[in-house]
Amino acid sequence: MTKIQAKLLDLFHEGKERLFQNEIENILAGVNERNLSGRLSTYFEILLKKYGFPEYYSDPEYNRKQNGEIKTILDNEMNVVKINCDVIVHSRGKNIEKDNLLAIEMKKSNRPEQEKNSDRIRLRALTNKGYDNVWSYDGKTFPEHVCGYELGIYLELDIENRVCLFEIYEKGNKTAEWNEDL
């Protein structure tokens, strides 16, 4: 894991702890995923400067890229898919050398497996550095399709059992997985 990835993981852990401490009643009440993602994004926004990312933003459900176009990725069959993540940490296109830092997808455990797997596929694509020379990300020009996130994190809330599953994605692959009590 690189230094920047380690800092992002520390940011994630502190933001997630604040979410679990301050929003546990909302979590256990079963509030909408969008609400919880928005709250998590707020905690990240507060912490960005502390972790060395003062020029970055944490946005829930953000779906724009350069020139106001809708963000897209390529799926496994090379189809262009419009995209927005539950939460992203990025420079909003201001840092061409490293725009995209962290992509987070959140699901409740009672959601269909197809939805969960779709989020995982999205995180693999978003953390990929390139794909058959279709995605360029050379630090000089923005890629046509979104990619190059330093880390992707999937979290799945099991409210009934009061546990959360976490998965880390780097360079298009799942690299870690663990559970924590809520």
mmCIF file of C-alpha atoms in Angstrom:
data_model
loop_
_atom_site.group_PDB
_atom_site.id
_atom_site.type_symbol
_atom_site.label_atom_id
_atom_site.label_comp_id
_atom_site.label_asym_id
_atom_site.label_seq_id
_atom_site.Cartn_x
_atom_site.Cartn_y
_atom_site.Cartn_z
ATOM 1 C CA MET A 1 0.000 0.000 0.000
ATOM 2 C CA THR A 2 1.351 3.428 -0.940
ATOM 3 C CA LYS A 3 1.621 6.346 1.505
ATOM 4 C CA ILE A 4 -1.316 8.134 -0.108
ATOM 5 C CA GLN A 5 -3.437 4.972 0.118
ATOM 6 C CA ALA A 6 -2.504 4.557 3.794
ATOM 7 C CA LYS A 7 -3.562 8.163 4.485
ATOM 8 C CA LEU A 8 -6.833 7.593 2.642
ATOM 9 C CA LEU A 9 -7.483 4.446 4.648
ATOM 10 C CA ASP A 10 -6.821 6.374 7.880
ATOM 11 C CA LEU A 11 -9.239 9.076 6.687
ATOM 12 C CA PHE A 12 -11.806 6.400 5.913
ATOM 13 C CA HIS A 13 -11.431 4.729 9.312
ATOM 14 C CA GLU A 14 -11.866 7.975 11.241
ATOM 15 C CA GLY A 15 -14.829 9.078 9.114
ATOM 16 C CA LYS A 16 -16.447 5.659 9.432
ATOM 17 C CA GLU A 17 -15.961 5.699 13.217
ATOM 18 C CA ARG A 18 -17.659 9.097 13.396
ATOM 19 C CA LEU A 19 -20.522 7.736 11.297
ATOM 20 C CA PHE A 20 -20.927 4.700 13.549
ATOM 21 C CA GLN A 21 -20.750 6.793 16.735
ATOM 22 C CA ASN A 22 -22.927 9.711 15.691
ATOM 23 C CA GLU A 23 -25.391 8.015 13.360
ATOM 24 C CA ILE A 24 -25.946 4.630 15.044
ATOM 25 C CA GLU A 25 -29.604 5.427 15.713
ATOM 26 C CA ASN A 26 -30.114 6.227 12.022
ATOM 27 C CA ILE A 27 -28.244 3.093 10.961
ATOM 28 C CA LEU A 28 -30.238 0.815 13.271
ATOM 29 C CA ALA A 29 -33.508 2.530 12.300
ATOM 30 C CA GLY A 30 -32.822 1.514 8.699
ATOM 31 C CA VAL A 31 -32.615 4.969 7.141
ATOM 32 C CA ASN A 32 -31.899 5.177 3.438
ATOM 33 C CA GLU A 33 -28.417 4.409 2.117
ATOM 34 C CA ARG A 34 -28.288 7.878 0.494
ATOM 35 C CA ASN A 35 -28.753 9.494 3.897
ATOM 36 C CA LEU A 36 -25.954 7.443 5.459
ATOM 37 C CA SER A 37 -23.662 8.061 2.478
ATOM 38 C CA GLY A 38 -24.311 11.795 2.732
ATOM 39 C CA ARG A 39 -23.511 11.760 6.450
ATOM 40 C CA LEU A 40 -20.292 9.781 5.812
ATOM 41 C CA SER A 41 -19.305 12.290 3.142
ATOM 42 C CA THR A 42 -19.812 15.141 5.628
ATOM 43 C CA TYR A 43 -17.426 13.521 8.105
ATOM 44 C CA PHE A 44 -14.824 13.033 5.360
ATOM 45 C CA GLU A 45 -15.145 16.687 4.309
ATOM 46 C CA ILE A 46 -14.312 17.751 7.866
ATOM 47 C CA LEU A 47 -11.257 15.447 7.959
ATOM 48 C CA LEU A 48 -9.676 16.088 4.544
ATOM 49 C CA LYS A 49 -7.313 18.838 5.689
ATOM 50 C CA LYS A 50 -6.206 16.819 8.740
ATOM 51 C CA TYR A 51 -5.099 13.950 6.473
ATOM 52 C CA GLY A 52 -3.276 16.171 3.974
ATOM 53 C CA PHE A 53 -5.942 16.652 1.315
ATOM 54 C CA PRO A 54 -6.945 20.335 1.687
ATOM 55 C CA GLU A 55 -7.621 20.783 -2.036
ATOM 56 C CA TYR A 56 -10.027 17.847 -2.261
ATOM 57 C CA TYR A 57 -13.757 17.391 -1.739
ATOM 58 C CA SER A 58 -15.956 14.593 -0.473
ATOM 59 C CA ASP A 59 -19.143 14.343 -2.514
ATOM 60 C CA PRO A 60 -22.068 11.946 -2.289
ATOM 61 C CA GLU A 61 -23.725 10.843 -5.542
ATOM 62 C CA TYR A 62 -21.404 13.023 -7.680
ATOM 63 C CA ASN A 63 -21.813 12.334 -11.398
ATOM 64 C CA ARG A 64 -19.883 14.943 -13.383
ATOM 65 C CA LYS A 65 -16.459 15.015 -14.991
ATOM 66 C CA GLN A 66 -14.582 17.569 -17.094
ATOM 67 C CA ASN A 67 -16.701 20.126 -18.932
ATOM 68 C CA GLY A 68 -19.780 19.115 -16.935
ATOM 69 C CA GLU A 69 -20.181 15.809 -18.764
ATOM 70 C CA ILE A 70 -21.681 12.807 -16.985
ATOM 71 C CA LYS A 71 -19.100 10.393 -15.551
ATOM 72 C CA THR A 72 -18.889 7.050 -17.308
ATOM 73 C CA ILE A 73 -17.022 3.766 -16.973
ATOM 74 C CA LEU A 74 -16.712 0.761 -19.226
ATOM 75 C CA ASP A 75 -18.326 -2.449 -18.032
ATOM 76 C CA ASN A 76 -16.878 -5.936 -18.546
ATOM 77 C CA GLU A 77 -18.299 -6.015 -22.075
ATOM 78 C CA MET A 78 -16.853 -2.588 -22.968
ATOM 79 C CA ASN A 79 -20.242 -0.858 -22.850
ATOM 80 C CA VAL A 80 -20.262 2.759 -21.672
ATOM 81 C CA VAL A 81 -22.176 3.034 -18.389
ATOM 82 C CA LYS A 82 -23.194 6.284 -16.662
ATOM 83 C CA ILE A 83 -21.947 6.297 -13.110
ATOM 84 C CA ASN A 84 -22.089 7.909 -9.736
ATOM 85 C CA CYS A 85 -20.734 6.457 -6.514
ATOM 86 C CA ASP A 86 -22.257 6.716 -3.082
ATOM 87 C CA VAL A 87 -19.254 8.823 -1.961
ATOM 88 C CA ILE A 88 -16.108 9.982 -3.736
ATOM 89 C CA VAL A 89 -13.106 12.011 -2.645
ATOM 90 C CA HIS A 90 -11.712 13.954 -5.606
ATOM 91 C CA SER A 91 -10.431 17.339 -6.721
ATOM 92 C CA ARG A 92 -13.465 18.032 -8.925
ATOM 93 C CA GLY A 93 -11.131 18.136 -11.906
ATOM 94 C CA LYS A 94 -8.739 20.717 -10.438
ATOM 95 C CA ASN A 95 -5.757 18.379 -9.953
ATOM 96 C CA ILE A 96 -5.040 16.751 -13.276
ATOM 97 C CA GLU A 97 -2.123 14.749 -11.831
ATOM 98 C CA LYS A 98 -4.322 13.066 -9.228
ATOM 99 C CA ASP A 99 -8.014 13.910 -9.443
ATOM 100 C CA ASN A 100 -9.618 10.756 -8.052
ATOM 101 C CA LEU A 101 -8.654 9.451 -4.622
ATOM 102 C CA LEU A 102 -11.385 7.413 -2.946
ATOM 103 C CA ALA A 103 -14.585 5.755 -4.197
ATOM 104 C CA ILE A 104 -17.045 4.240 -1.719
ATOM 105 C CA GLU A 105 -20.080 2.070 -2.307
ATOM 106 C CA MET A 106 -22.474 1.281 0.545
ATOM 107 C CA LYS A 107 -25.151 -1.390 0.629
ATOM 108 C CA LYS A 108 -27.441 -2.915 3.204
ATOM 109 C CA SER A 109 -27.094 -6.677 3.562
ATOM 110 C CA ASN A 110 -30.746 -7.272 2.642
ATOM 111 C CA ARG A 111 -30.295 -5.840 -0.869
ATOM 112 C CA PRO A 112 -30.193 -8.262 -3.837
ATOM 113 C CA GLU A 113 -26.827 -9.872 -4.613
ATOM 114 C CA GLN A 114 -26.958 -8.393 -8.122
ATOM 115 C CA GLU A 115 -26.895 -4.853 -6.666
ATOM 116 C CA LYS A 116 -24.014 -5.721 -4.334
ATOM 117 C CA ASN A 117 -22.017 -7.296 -7.152
ATOM 118 C CA SER A 118 -22.708 -4.309 -9.408
ATOM 119 C CA ASP A 119 -21.138 -2.041 -6.769
ATOM 120 C CA ARG A 120 -18.097 -4.334 -6.520
ATOM 121 C CA ILE A 121 -17.657 -4.355 -10.303
ATOM 122 C CA ARG A 122 -17.895 -0.558 -10.291
ATOM 123 C CA LEU A 123 -15.139 -0.320 -7.646
ATOM 124 C CA ARG A 124 -12.893 -2.638 -9.654
ATOM 125 C CA ALA A 125 -13.385 -0.457 -12.732
ATOM 126 C CA LEU A 126 -12.907 2.811 -10.855
ATOM 127 C CA THR A 127 -9.649 1.689 -9.229
ATOM 128 C CA ASN A 128 -8.280 0.256 -12.454
ATOM 129 C CA LYS A 129 -5.336 2.189 -13.895
ATOM 130 C CA GLY A 130 -6.297 1.342 -17.460
ATOM 131 C CA TYR A 131 -7.926 -1.268 -19.625
ATOM 132 C CA ASP A 132 -6.591 -2.413 -22.986
ATOM 133 C CA ASN A 133 -5.288 1.113 -23.637
ATOM 134 C CA VAL A 134 -8.876 2.420 -23.712
ATOM 135 C CA TRP A 135 -8.535 4.426 -20.516
ATOM 136 C CA SER A 136 -5.716 6.911 -20.480
ATOM 137 C CA TYR A 137 -4.602 8.329 -17.168
ATOM 138 C CA ASP A 138 -1.166 9.766 -17.668
ATOM 139 C CA GLY A 139 -1.496 12.685 -15.235
ATOM 140 C CA LYS A 140 -1.591 15.144 -18.136
ATOM 141 C CA THR A 141 -5.007 14.537 -19.651
ATOM 142 C CA PHE A 142 -8.194 13.345 -18.010
ATOM 143 C CA PRO A 143 -9.355 9.903 -19.117
ATOM 144 C CA GLU A 144 -12.464 9.560 -21.244
ATOM 145 C CA HIS A 145 -13.907 7.146 -18.694
ATOM 146 C CA VAL A 146 -13.482 7.414 -14.940
ATOM 147 C CA CYS A 147 -10.636 5.348 -13.501
ATOM 148 C CA GLY A 148 -7.465 5.676 -11.487
ATOM 149 C CA TYR A 149 -8.963 5.983 -8.002
ATOM 150 C CA GLU A 150 -6.337 5.222 -5.374
ATOM 151 C CA LEU A 151 -8.763 3.146 -3.293
ATOM 152 C CA GLY A 152 -12.240 1.745 -3.559
ATOM 153 C CA ILE A 153 -14.132 0.665 -0.457
ATOM 154 C CA TYR A 154 -17.265 -1.430 -0.342
ATOM 155 C CA LEU A 155 -19.182 -1.475 2.925
ATOM 156 C CA GLU A 156 -22.197 -3.601 3.628
ATOM 157 C CA LEU A 157 -24.348 -2.909 6.685
ATOM 158 C CA ASP A 158 -25.965 -5.916 8.326
ATOM 159 C CA ILE A 159 -28.335 -4.100 10.666
ATOM 160 C CA GLU A 160 -29.975 -7.233 12.048
ATOM 161 C CA ASN A 161 -26.635 -8.669 13.237
ATOM 162 C CA ARG A 162 -25.083 -5.247 13.934
ATOM 163 C CA VAL A 163 -22.013 -5.913 11.819
ATOM 164 C CA CYS A 164 -20.430 -4.237 8.790
ATOM 165 C CA LEU A 165 -18.436 -5.941 6.045
ATOM 166 C CA PHE A 166 -15.610 -3.943 4.438
ATOM 167 C CA GLU A 167 -13.732 -4.671 1.212
ATOM 168 C CA ILE A 168 -10.768 -2.720 -0.166
ATOM 169 C CA TYR A 169 -10.119 -2.401 -3.906
ATOM 170 C CA GLU A 170 -6.814 -1.320 -5.445
ATOM 171 C CA LYS A 171 -5.759 -1.350 -9.102
ATOM 172 C CA GLY A 172 -8.903 -3.208 -10.109
ATOM 173 C CA ASN A 173 -8.635 -5.972 -7.502
ATOM 174 C CA LYS A 174 -10.054 -6.714 -4.076
ATOM 175 C CA THR A 175 -7.071 -6.673 -1.717
ATOM 176 C CA ALA A 176 -8.582 -6.895 1.767
ATOM 177 C CA GLU A 177 -11.777 -7.792 3.586
ATOM 178 C CA TRP A 178 -12.880 -7.633 7.238
ATOM 179 C CA ASN A 179 -15.921 -7.284 9.492
ATOM 180 C CA GLU A 180 -16.552 -4.869 12.358
ATOM 181 C CA ASP A 181 -19.340 -4.640 14.896
ATOM 182 C CA LEU A 182 -21.660 -1.649 14.682
#
